[in-house]
Amino acid sequence: MSKEVNVDVEYLTRVEGHGNIVVNAKDGKIEKCEWQVVEAPRFFESMVVGRSWKELHHITSRICGICSIGHSLTSLKATEEAMGIEISQQDEMLRKLALHGENMQSHILHVGYLALPDLAGVGSVIPLASSHPDELKTVIGLHRLANDMSKLLCGRTTHPQRLIPGGFSKLPTIEELETLKGRLADSVEDLKAVASFVKGLASRFPDFERETEFFSLGHDKEYPLYDGKLKSSDTGTALVEDYLSMTNEYIVPQSTAKYTKNNREAYMVGALARLNNNYDNLSPMAKEVAESFGLEPVCHNPYMNNVAQIVEVVHNVEDSIRLIDLVLDMGLEEQSPYHQPDIDVRAGRGIGAIEVPRGILFHDYTYDDDGICTEANAIIPTNQNHGNIQYDMESLVPQMLADKTEKEIELALEMLVRAYDPCISCSTHYVDVKFV
Amino acid sequence: MSGKPKAAFFDLAGCEGDQLQIANLEEKVLDLINIVEVVSFREIMKEHSDDYDIAFIEGSVTNDHLAERLEEIRENASIVVGLGSCATIGGINSIRNSQDHEEVKHRVYGDQADLFPSWDKAKAIEDVIKVDYHVHGCPIDRDEFIHVVESLVLGKDPEIPNYPVCVECKLNENICAFERDEFCVGPVTRAGCDSCCVNEGTICWGCRGLIDNPNDDAHSDVLEEYGLSAEEVMKKFNLYFGWQQEARKDE
Ligand code: SF4
Ligand code: SF4
Ligand code: SF4
């Protein structure tokens, strides 16, 4: 039987940014199988050159709306390292809370609004309002909680205002933190309900595996989001300052984004990579949820990234409650509502590495004596996943060609790319834009 | 327009933070889809249609391809609304408008710099097509967005302030940034955000862009008190005004 398969998804929907999937196969032979990235460049690494240390976190926050807290924090860590600025233990805990808030917000948006429609067999979240009103209401409630939490800590849910070099311009009050803690505790039941709803549909995730390398932060004592060393499932730990030797950007002709690799042709970053590398440090309830899905390290099914995100949200909630308790036990140290930390501006280079929702993020700045940025580099999670997506596609398509229809292949590929939750608009490195 | 107007959302060069504000409306999204029919919103839905009345556009125009897309959208829509400062005023993208473009490209792409097309300046969408309404901000303010949509559905012009952020900031009884030895562009920046960044302990960075006539409409009390002119303020701190400043010069 001669069979022609043509998949041409221009501007994949329900992902952030612009990417295309192109597959041509004839008589079981693949002629083309490509994940193409076609986002317009924005040149952030050039825009920050010549700007002051006081502005860099504000500017680089705009690399990505959905990870703007993560970008701000990574930027602040780079600036603080460059100038030898120390932040207080309290500020560090509050920053970790901010990061939990963003991770929850981003993961809930992705699983609930973007991935769930595939599992439910609809085109968007809108039909779920009539087909699954209760479940959707639960998802919306969790999303609102995550946003309220981000707003409480950062001033705003998107493009934070309170996060500044050396700490916070304004702090939440004790009462606000207590209320937040109560709401987090109450959300656990809702989270379990969402987890079991997804579990009921999880058989729709294709049963696909391809062995790859997982890259994330690693930490002895905690599930590392804000802090840690670099960790590869293949090559072990490394220092943050050696990040360039682990990320090795390279260029492929089919894509506008640079790819990265370490030990193999590509690696994966994000929730599944973090979970595979740091499973033991997940909170107890997060482990329970992982077990209920049969998710255990090392999992090589990229579709399970969706499940890893649910597991992480549970961890975020549990760890946030722990952090709030710690802050309150220590007694919240008050400060001016227009706080400006004392900063000794000086020349230097600093590298910030943080786990943001889609994986490990690096900002690397050099400042002159006046605190003006002279050089900047950023490596964002989605770019680190492009290569892995491409190799997954090349492995998945041949397995499906024999007995799946074009539509089924198309859906499986869309779901694959979506599982990585790519945030293409923040891909800062592009070469050769080619439009299909 | 008969029945519910059809709305479509598009994104050019931006961070999708403005579209995220719509997802962040939570239940109010359901109110929104009661008054408009969303026929295209790539970030959240698979369906797409070119049959729409109102087009909301996020992001700046930075190359020919985006300009062509923009022109198509203009042909299809009867009302075009810019969503967020990248679209309405070039926004943060226009920081590079005053930088040397060859250097800008080379710094990011090295010797591959010539492989992809980008204009030497990031432009507001109204540089390329006629734009009917602007929802300023980086990101947009959710309440203002709802106000604009409701006005359009009722066939009214939305009310967008043309007075400086200082007015809101004074009402909020903030300690002025200048009083705290900080610099602030609130005196020349369009209000409408309730001076939210100052309320959170920082400064106004200028994200909503300049008021229509900064030299006439700036907050004169604040300027006088700290011995500044509107021109000095705009010159000394320019994160968001790059494209607007050039457009002012051209006038
Ligand atoms: S205006 Fe701000 S929030 Fe909107 S796309 Fe541009 S950078 Fe993002
Ligand atoms: S200059 Fe800034 S801080 Fe001072 S009143 Fe105006 S907006 Fe507020
Ligand atoms: S205070 Fe200034 S920077 Fe902040 S939202 Fe308002 S206009 Fe934008």
XYZ file of C-alpha atoms and ligand atoms in Angstrom:
711
model
C 0.000 0.000 0.000
C 1.478 3.324 -0.885
C 0.819 5.918 1.717
C 1.716 9.561 1.805
C 1.826 11.413 5.076
C 2.091 15.179 5.126
C 1.959 17.095 8.348
C 2.419 20.813 8.112
C 1.475 22.651 11.254
C 2.286 26.307 10.789
C 2.332 28.290 14.019
C 1.547 25.496 16.453
C -1.255 26.609 18.738
C -1.434 26.545 22.522
C 2.270 27.098 22.957
C 4.001 30.346 23.649
C 5.710 31.743 20.576
C 5.904 30.512 17.008
C 7.002 27.069 15.876
C 6.205 24.802 12.931
C 6.057 21.026 12.610
C 6.793 19.642 9.147
C 6.742 15.953 8.238
C 6.687 14.408 4.765
C 6.747 10.654 4.347
C 6.176 8.542 1.274
C 5.753 4.747 1.231
C 6.945 4.502 4.792
C 10.042 6.540 4.115
C 10.538 9.826 5.865
C 11.663 12.596 3.568
C 11.411 15.393 6.039
C 10.730 15.567 9.766
C 11.409 18.926 11.329
C 10.619 21.055 14.322
C 11.141 24.603 13.115
C 11.318 27.723 15.204
C 10.345 30.960 13.526
C 10.159 33.652 16.143
C 11.212 37.215 15.345
C 14.452 38.107 17.172
C 14.361 40.719 19.930
C 18.086 41.171 20.757
C 17.876 41.387 24.532
C 21.565 40.639 25.004
C 22.351 43.742 22.998
C 19.598 45.905 24.441
C 21.018 45.647 27.954
C 24.502 46.716 26.942
C 25.026 50.293 28.062
C 22.228 50.099 30.636
C 22.581 50.414 34.400
C 22.637 47.548 36.931
C 19.426 49.064 38.350
C 17.525 48.398 35.127
C 18.689 44.982 33.953
C 16.145 42.903 35.852
C 13.379 45.212 34.634
C 14.471 44.887 31.004
C 15.179 41.144 30.968
C 11.908 40.388 32.716
C 10.383 41.330 29.333
C 12.113 38.390 27.628
C 9.121 36.278 28.626
C 5.807 37.249 30.179
C 5.038 33.857 31.623
C 8.477 33.353 33.218
C 8.985 37.004 34.105
C 9.539 36.291 37.807
C 12.157 33.670 36.938
C 13.915 35.973 34.491
C 13.902 38.807 37.036
C 15.339 36.579 39.755
C 18.007 35.073 37.503
C 18.944 38.566 36.415
C 19.153 39.767 40.016
C 21.326 36.801 40.978
C 23.729 37.610 38.144
C 23.909 41.290 39.107
C 24.278 40.476 42.796
C 27.062 38.005 42.108
C 28.865 40.490 39.881
C 28.841 43.125 42.637
C 29.217 40.867 45.656
C 25.759 41.800 46.994
C 24.426 39.496 49.724
C 20.732 39.166 50.415
C 19.212 38.304 53.782
C 17.954 34.843 54.658
C 14.446 36.282 54.843
C 14.691 37.754 51.354
C 15.990 34.459 50.021
C 13.009 32.608 51.469
C 10.602 35.184 50.069
C 12.243 34.867 46.659
C 11.839 31.114 46.830
C 8.156 31.687 47.561
C 7.905 33.974 44.537
C 9.465 31.264 42.395
C 7.032 28.664 43.742
C 4.180 31.015 42.881
C 5.358 31.408 39.314
C 6.020 27.711 38.873
C 2.488 26.926 40.061
C 0.982 29.607 37.867
C 2.838 28.467 34.772
C 2.324 24.722 35.303
C -1.384 25.087 36.073
C -1.841 27.248 32.998
C -0.012 24.676 30.899
C -1.599 21.503 32.199
C -5.067 22.949 32.788
C -5.542 25.366 29.894
C -3.140 24.171 27.198
C -2.564 20.406 27.542
C -5.889 19.245 28.967
C -7.864 20.082 25.797
C -5.786 17.438 23.918
C -6.599 14.828 26.542
C -10.274 15.793 26.473
C -10.305 15.775 22.670
C -11.230 19.442 22.173
C -9.499 22.410 20.545
C -9.241 24.728 23.528
C -10.138 25.232 27.138
C -13.352 27.060 26.210
C -15.503 23.946 25.502
C -14.406 22.538 28.867
C -16.519 25.263 30.475
C -19.600 23.321 29.423
C -18.278 19.747 29.293
C -16.284 19.781 32.555
C -17.461 22.851 34.496
C -16.462 21.613 37.953
C -12.995 20.495 36.943
C -12.412 23.753 35.081
C -13.551 25.750 38.066
C -11.030 23.916 40.223
C -8.257 24.628 37.726
C -9.216 28.314 37.572
C -9.252 28.503 41.373
C -5.736 27.054 41.582
C -4.524 29.370 38.860
C -5.942 32.354 40.715
C -4.260 31.267 43.940
C -0.905 31.002 42.170
C -1.391 34.433 40.632
C -2.443 35.990 43.924
C 0.640 34.496 45.522
C 2.914 35.904 42.811
C 1.260 39.288 43.176
C 1.621 39.280 46.942
C 5.346 38.636 46.749
C 6.245 40.524 43.574
C 3.690 43.343 43.409
C 2.327 42.101 40.098
C 1.748 38.659 38.564
C 3.605 39.484 35.354
C 6.701 41.672 35.218
C 7.324 41.913 38.947
C 7.951 45.246 40.628
C 9.120 44.427 44.156
C 12.105 42.271 43.162
C 15.174 44.545 43.129
C 18.943 44.139 43.479
C 19.698 43.350 47.116
C 16.185 42.278 48.100
C 12.639 43.631 47.949
C 11.305 47.186 47.572
C 8.264 46.226 49.621
C 7.394 43.193 51.751
C 4.186 41.296 52.342
C 2.740 41.670 55.836
C 2.484 38.926 58.451
C -1.303 38.829 57.986
C -0.951 38.502 54.223
C 1.483 35.624 54.621
C -0.807 33.901 57.100
C -3.780 34.217 54.761
C -1.709 32.860 51.909
C -0.649 29.911 54.022
C -4.257 29.081 54.788
C -5.234 29.240 51.142
C -2.303 27.021 50.175
C -3.287 24.451 52.765
C -6.865 24.516 51.471
C -5.716 24.011 47.892
C -4.287 20.563 48.507
C -7.646 18.841 48.051
C -8.219 20.707 44.792
C -4.816 19.700 43.541
C -5.534 16.082 44.290
C -8.810 16.391 42.399
C -7.042 17.806 39.340
C -4.402 15.087 39.583
C -7.020 12.366 39.605
C -8.912 13.998 36.731
C -5.729 13.996 34.633
C -4.978 10.458 35.760
C -8.285 9.348 34.315
C -7.187 10.683 30.931
C -3.496 9.822 31.156
C -3.864 6.758 28.939
C -4.168 9.233 26.053
C -0.514 10.179 26.468
C 1.318 8.158 23.818
C 3.383 5.320 25.186
C 6.692 6.523 23.828
C 10.198 6.444 25.206
C 13.550 7.628 23.993
C 16.575 7.613 26.220
C 18.123 11.025 26.664
C 20.191 13.155 29.045
C 18.459 15.252 31.734
C 19.957 18.571 32.747
C 18.918 20.716 35.713
C 20.148 22.188 38.955
C 21.120 19.645 41.583
C 21.196 20.021 45.368
C 22.009 17.728 48.302
C 19.288 18.912 50.628
C 16.469 20.549 48.693
C 14.528 20.213 45.469
C 16.564 22.851 43.666
C 14.747 25.732 42.038
C 16.437 28.888 43.341
C 19.827 27.428 44.169
C 22.115 24.567 43.360
C 24.937 23.239 41.241
C 24.519 22.014 37.682
C 23.504 18.388 37.305
C 23.439 16.095 34.292
C 22.037 12.587 34.441
C 24.962 11.555 32.226
C 27.949 13.529 33.463
C 27.131 14.376 37.088
C 27.495 17.740 38.816
C 29.379 20.841 37.730
C 29.775 24.417 38.909
C 27.388 27.093 37.671
C 30.352 29.099 36.384
C 31.119 26.254 33.979
C 27.677 26.434 32.348
C 29.040 27.135 28.876
C 30.838 23.805 28.795
C 27.538 22.031 29.591
C 25.305 23.966 27.203
C 27.516 24.089 24.072
C 25.239 26.002 21.729
C 25.347 24.995 18.075
C 23.562 25.885 14.891
C 21.232 23.780 12.761
C 20.033 24.950 9.372
C 16.326 24.176 9.869
C 15.786 26.390 12.862
C 16.097 29.973 13.949
C 17.043 28.957 17.469
C 20.415 27.678 18.567
C 20.423 24.142 19.937
C 22.436 22.937 22.922
C 24.137 19.666 23.817
C 26.320 18.206 26.509
C 27.084 14.513 26.525
C 24.834 13.373 23.649
C 23.245 14.939 20.616
C 20.664 16.706 22.821
C 19.390 16.920 26.389
C 16.104 17.717 28.081
C 15.368 20.413 30.666
C 12.169 21.199 32.601
C 9.949 19.541 35.171
C 10.672 15.970 34.076
C 14.434 16.605 34.016
C 14.291 18.167 37.486
C 12.195 15.321 38.811
C 14.465 12.666 37.312
C 17.553 14.347 38.747
C 16.193 15.293 42.179
C 13.336 12.907 42.943
C 14.491 12.183 46.494
C 14.133 15.823 47.495
C 10.495 16.195 46.460
C 8.057 16.874 49.290
C 6.280 13.789 50.708
C 2.911 14.542 49.128
C 4.527 15.280 45.758
C 6.119 11.835 45.856
C 2.739 10.278 46.630
C 1.213 11.953 43.587
C 4.139 10.837 41.428
C 3.640 7.268 42.641
C -0.060 7.403 41.883
C 0.841 8.088 38.235
C 3.554 5.429 38.260
C 6.058 8.199 37.598
C 9.464 7.320 38.975
C 12.999 8.183 38.000
C 14.360 7.727 35.454
C 11.347 8.306 33.186
C 12.160 8.639 29.476
C 8.666 9.429 28.188
C 8.597 13.164 27.330
C 4.784 13.238 27.493
C 5.153 12.589 31.222
C 6.505 16.130 31.554
C 2.847 17.126 31.981
C 2.576 14.780 34.952
C 5.902 15.959 36.350
C 4.451 19.474 36.307
C 1.485 18.361 38.411
C 3.861 16.670 40.843
C 5.918 19.853 41.055
C 2.871 21.996 41.819
C 2.163 19.769 44.811
C 5.771 20.212 45.872
C 5.512 23.987 45.388
C 2.473 24.150 47.651
C 3.941 21.983 50.384
C 7.302 23.703 50.353
C 5.650 27.144 50.340
C 3.772 26.298 53.525
C 7.082 25.237 55.081
C 8.790 28.466 53.980
C 5.988 30.708 55.254
C 6.166 28.943 58.616
C 9.909 29.555 58.723
C 9.578 33.243 57.860
C 6.850 33.706 60.468
C 8.755 31.747 63.121
C 11.804 33.907 62.617
C 9.597 36.982 62.955
C 9.183 39.031 59.791
C 11.791 41.757 59.803
C 10.135 44.944 58.626
C 11.563 47.542 56.271
C 10.534 50.776 54.520
C 7.788 50.347 51.886
C 10.212 52.052 49.454
C 13.241 50.036 50.480
C 16.516 50.674 48.656
C 19.282 48.309 49.736
C 22.724 49.868 50.131
C 24.748 48.768 47.152
C 28.422 49.202 46.564
C 28.508 49.450 42.771
C 31.549 47.824 41.249
C 32.872 46.111 38.150
C 32.610 42.366 37.772
C 30.995 39.395 36.112
C 28.152 37.369 37.573
C 26.237 34.302 36.446
C 22.742 33.522 37.671
C 21.205 30.064 37.244
C 17.635 29.326 38.281
C 15.089 26.617 37.530
C 12.149 28.403 35.927
C 8.988 26.522 34.930
C 10.403 25.272 31.610
C 13.866 24.370 32.860
C 17.227 25.800 33.751
C 17.850 29.447 32.876
C 21.156 31.321 32.770
C 21.894 35.048 32.783
C 25.527 36.109 32.598
C 26.468 39.800 32.875
C 29.640 41.831 32.962
C 29.591 45.339 34.476
C 32.102 48.173 34.418
C 33.097 50.343 37.396
C 29.962 52.465 37.067
C 27.670 49.436 37.031
C 26.983 49.756 33.320
C 26.524 46.439 31.543
C 29.216 45.762 28.954
C 28.342 42.202 28.002
C 25.402 39.866 28.504
C 24.444 36.317 27.663
C 21.229 34.440 28.370
C 20.463 30.789 27.727
C 16.805 29.998 28.094
C 15.172 26.616 28.747
C 13.176 26.285 25.565
C 16.265 26.621 23.397
C 17.860 23.803 25.349
C 14.875 21.588 24.528
C 14.630 22.235 20.771
C 17.225 19.582 19.942
C 15.550 17.020 22.138
C 12.164 17.728 20.541
C 13.691 17.212 17.096
C 15.238 13.848 18.070
C 12.004 12.739 19.736
C 10.129 13.488 16.522
C 12.635 11.535 14.456
C 12.189 8.577 16.761
C 8.401 8.816 17.134
C 7.324 9.266 13.503
C 8.751 5.946 12.177
C 6.977 4.111 15.016
C 3.651 5.584 13.944
C 3.928 5.477 10.147
C 2.769 1.880 9.710
C -0.556 1.948 11.522
C -1.505 5.515 12.367
C -3.362 8.036 10.260
C -1.989 11.403 9.262
C -4.314 13.067 11.768
C -3.172 10.802 14.581
C 0.469 11.472 13.777
C -0.197 15.174 13.664
C -1.915 15.139 17.042
C 0.819 13.017 18.624
C 3.461 15.442 17.352
C 1.549 18.488 18.512
C 1.089 16.909 21.915
C 4.781 16.059 22.003
C 5.872 19.625 21.383
C 3.246 20.932 23.784
C 4.422 18.501 26.481
C 7.704 20.396 26.548
C 5.640 23.532 27.220
C 7.858 25.503 24.875
C 8.056 29.195 25.354
C 9.449 30.173 22.042
C 9.064 33.907 22.352
C 11.801 34.009 24.932
C 14.319 32.142 22.813
C 16.982 34.776 22.701
C 19.346 33.121 20.245
C 18.276 32.913 16.641
C 19.925 32.298 13.330
C 18.523 32.104 9.805
C 14.782 32.687 9.960
C 13.048 30.524 7.373
C 9.322 30.678 6.800
C 7.354 27.705 5.574
C -21.606 44.257 13.410
C -24.584 42.017 13.965
C -24.638 39.616 16.887
C -21.561 39.211 19.012
C -18.519 40.851 17.411
C -15.808 38.363 16.484
C -12.437 38.976 18.093
C -9.018 37.652 17.170
C -5.695 37.911 18.992
C -2.306 38.105 17.311
C 1.267 38.415 18.463
C 4.293 39.923 16.755
C 7.635 40.548 18.510
C 6.747 40.555 22.197
C 6.790 38.414 25.308
C 3.110 37.347 25.308
C 2.731 38.969 28.705
C -0.275 40.932 27.514
C -2.127 37.883 26.243
C -1.278 36.259 29.547
C -3.221 39.027 31.301
C -6.296 37.812 29.438
C -5.757 34.246 30.655
C -5.241 35.815 34.088
C -8.751 37.270 34.016
C -9.765 33.796 35.314
C -13.594 33.591 35.506
C -13.942 37.014 33.909
C -12.774 35.363 30.670
C -16.185 33.741 30.642
C -17.816 37.190 30.876
C -15.621 38.290 28.035
C -16.713 35.452 25.771
C -20.281 36.403 26.561
C -19.840 39.723 24.764
C -17.344 38.824 22.049
C -16.811 35.616 20.136
C -13.121 34.728 20.200
C -12.364 33.164 16.819
C -8.580 33.123 16.953
C -6.145 33.106 19.861
C -3.182 30.947 18.940
C -1.762 30.895 22.429
C -4.765 29.121 23.906
C -6.841 27.606 21.094
C -6.390 25.413 18.064
C -9.256 26.857 16.025
C -8.496 29.770 13.746
C -10.608 31.939 11.465
C -9.837 34.956 9.318
C -13.383 36.200 9.746
C -13.163 38.686 12.604
C -14.270 42.229 13.429
C -11.832 43.240 16.139
C -8.139 42.382 16.021
C -6.032 42.676 19.172
C -2.341 42.808 18.380
C 0.536 42.326 20.797
C 4.202 43.001 20.026
C 6.280 45.297 17.835
C 6.912 45.116 14.104
C 10.543 44.258 13.446
C 10.747 42.793 9.943
C 9.002 42.583 6.556
C 7.285 39.315 7.352
C 5.613 40.744 10.452
C 4.660 43.879 8.505
C 2.940 41.726 5.860
C 1.036 39.806 8.536
C -0.008 43.087 10.058
C -1.323 44.404 6.751
C -3.375 41.238 6.254
C -4.865 41.635 9.710
C -5.746 45.264 8.951
C -7.565 44.176 5.795
C -9.597 41.583 7.669
C -10.521 43.627 10.725
C -12.784 46.627 11.050
C -11.220 47.634 14.367
C -7.543 47.191 15.250
C -6.452 47.491 18.878
C -2.815 47.549 19.998
C -2.262 45.439 23.091
C 0.655 46.447 25.284
C 3.490 48.880 24.835
C 5.513 46.840 22.333
C 2.559 47.264 19.966
C 1.355 50.726 20.971
C 4.692 52.564 21.345
C 7.476 50.118 20.371
C 8.015 49.614 24.088
C 11.008 47.866 25.570
C 12.001 46.597 22.106
C 12.785 50.151 21.063
C 15.730 50.392 23.475
C 17.797 49.177 20.556
C 16.500 51.901 18.234
C 19.246 54.215 19.435
C 21.930 51.509 19.235
C 24.066 50.699 16.204
C 22.177 47.911 14.428
C 25.247 46.129 13.060
C 26.639 45.939 16.568
C 23.286 44.865 17.978
C 23.100 41.954 15.532
C 26.719 40.919 15.889
C 26.638 40.881 19.636
C 23.847 38.306 19.626
C 24.586 36.288 16.494
C 28.267 36.786 15.792
C 29.220 35.999 12.220
C 25.765 34.529 11.575
C 24.318 38.012 11.962
C 23.332 38.450 8.330
C 21.392 35.217 8.136
C 18.089 36.559 9.380
C 16.069 39.620 8.548
C 15.396 42.287 11.099
C 14.794 45.990 10.723
C 17.284 48.256 12.415
C 14.449 49.614 14.559
C 11.546 48.069 16.441
C 8.340 49.872 15.531
C 4.929 50.416 17.022
C 2.229 48.849 14.855
C 0.832 52.254 13.946
C 4.065 52.898 12.087
C 2.840 50.332 9.542
C -0.972 50.299 9.660
C -3.787 52.459 10.940
C -4.557 51.594 14.572
C -7.923 52.478 16.067
C -7.290 52.081 19.804
C -4.376 51.532 22.157
C -4.251 49.554 25.370
C -0.922 50.712 26.780
C 1.221 49.123 29.448
C 3.889 46.494 29.920
C 1.913 44.478 30.604
C -1.586 45.836 29.970
C -3.855 46.557 32.905
C -6.628 43.946 33.003
C -9.355 46.381 34.043
C -8.425 48.816 31.314
C -8.552 45.987 28.785
C -12.059 45.055 29.897
C -13.092 48.705 29.750
C -11.824 48.924 26.152
C -13.596 45.743 25.064
C -16.864 46.791 26.698
C -16.678 50.214 25.096
C -16.038 48.750 21.662
C -18.943 46.339 21.970
C -21.178 49.260 22.931
C -19.829 51.271 20.017
C -18.242 53.883 22.294
C -14.728 55.311 22.411
C -12.844 53.953 25.420
C -11.524 56.547 27.852
C -7.743 56.475 28.046
C -6.128 59.079 30.326
C -3.937 61.795 28.885
C -2.488 63.042 32.149
C 0.722 61.960 33.858
C 1.229 59.097 36.329
C 2.072 61.692 39.024
C -1.629 62.555 39.253
C -2.501 59.005 40.318
C 0.645 58.762 42.399
C -0.301 61.878 44.412
C -3.785 60.478 45.002
C -2.161 57.306 46.306
C -0.098 59.438 48.693
C 3.205 57.827 47.748
C 6.501 59.286 48.847
C 7.808 60.777 45.614
C 10.788 58.975 44.060
C 12.702 62.259 43.785
C 12.257 62.669 47.527
C 13.952 59.269 47.896
C 16.908 60.203 45.653
C 15.551 58.094 42.802
C 14.696 59.170 39.294
C 11.176 58.741 37.924
C 9.518 59.386 34.557
C 6.035 59.600 36.049
C 5.803 63.334 35.226
C 5.769 62.622 31.455
C 4.216 59.129 31.380
C 0.578 58.437 30.567
C -1.466 57.437 33.621
C -4.023 54.637 33.745
C -2.116 52.086 35.826
C -2.920 53.708 39.185
C 0.835 54.398 39.569
C 1.190 50.725 40.440
C 4.997 50.511 40.327
C 5.468 53.405 42.733
C 2.805 51.884 44.988
C 4.994 48.758 45.107
C 7.967 50.755 46.340
C 9.834 51.551 43.130
C 9.562 54.195 40.401
C 7.609 54.775 37.229
C 9.736 53.358 34.406
C 7.563 54.849 31.680
C 5.962 51.692 30.349
C 2.691 53.325 29.249
C 4.578 55.755 27.062
C 4.579 59.530 26.835
C 1.482 61.654 27.272
C 0.387 63.344 24.036
C 2.289 66.614 24.579
C 4.909 66.051 27.250
C 6.095 69.656 27.126
C 2.610 71.013 27.843
C 0.902 68.248 29.772
C 3.689 67.040 32.084
C 3.167 67.279 35.834
C 4.454 70.798 36.382
C 4.342 70.737 40.203
C 6.711 67.816 40.447
C 8.973 69.163 37.716
C 9.179 72.583 39.359
C 9.769 71.167 42.787
C 12.796 69.216 41.602
C 14.005 71.751 39.045
C 13.504 69.599 35.970
C 12.067 70.125 32.498
C 10.004 67.538 30.638
C 12.760 67.252 28.012
C 15.357 66.552 30.688
C 13.220 63.822 32.210
C 12.670 62.132 28.862
C 16.331 62.358 27.956
C 17.738 61.188 31.234
C 15.744 57.985 31.510
C 14.562 56.337 28.338
C 13.549 52.693 28.502
C 10.235 52.727 26.673
C 10.187 55.953 24.696
C 12.621 55.073 21.864
C 10.123 54.827 19.024
C 7.929 57.630 20.391
C 10.860 60.031 20.625
C 11.689 59.448 16.955
C 8.054 59.838 15.980
C 7.956 63.162 17.857
C 11.028 64.355 15.982
C 9.400 63.474 12.655
C 6.346 65.569 13.371
S 4.318 45.267 26.110
Fe 5.471 44.255 27.734
S 4.107 42.617 28.359
Fe 3.433 43.278 26.340
S 4.535 42.001 24.864
Fe 5.746 43.833 25.149
S 7.222 43.247 26.730
Fe 5.551 41.797 26.853
S 7.660 61.692 40.008
Fe 7.161 59.524 40.201
S 7.123 59.121 42.383
Fe 7.019 61.350 42.121
S 4.853 61.816 42.074
Fe 5.449 61.513 39.965
S 5.037 59.365 39.579
Fe 5.054 59.618 41.804
S 3.919 53.206 37.112
Fe 4.922 53.675 35.177
S 6.105 51.854 34.688
Fe 4.601 51.276 36.259
S 2.819 50.522 35.137
Fe 2.486 52.702 35.487
S 3.298 53.677 33.641
Fe 4.127 51.610 33.704
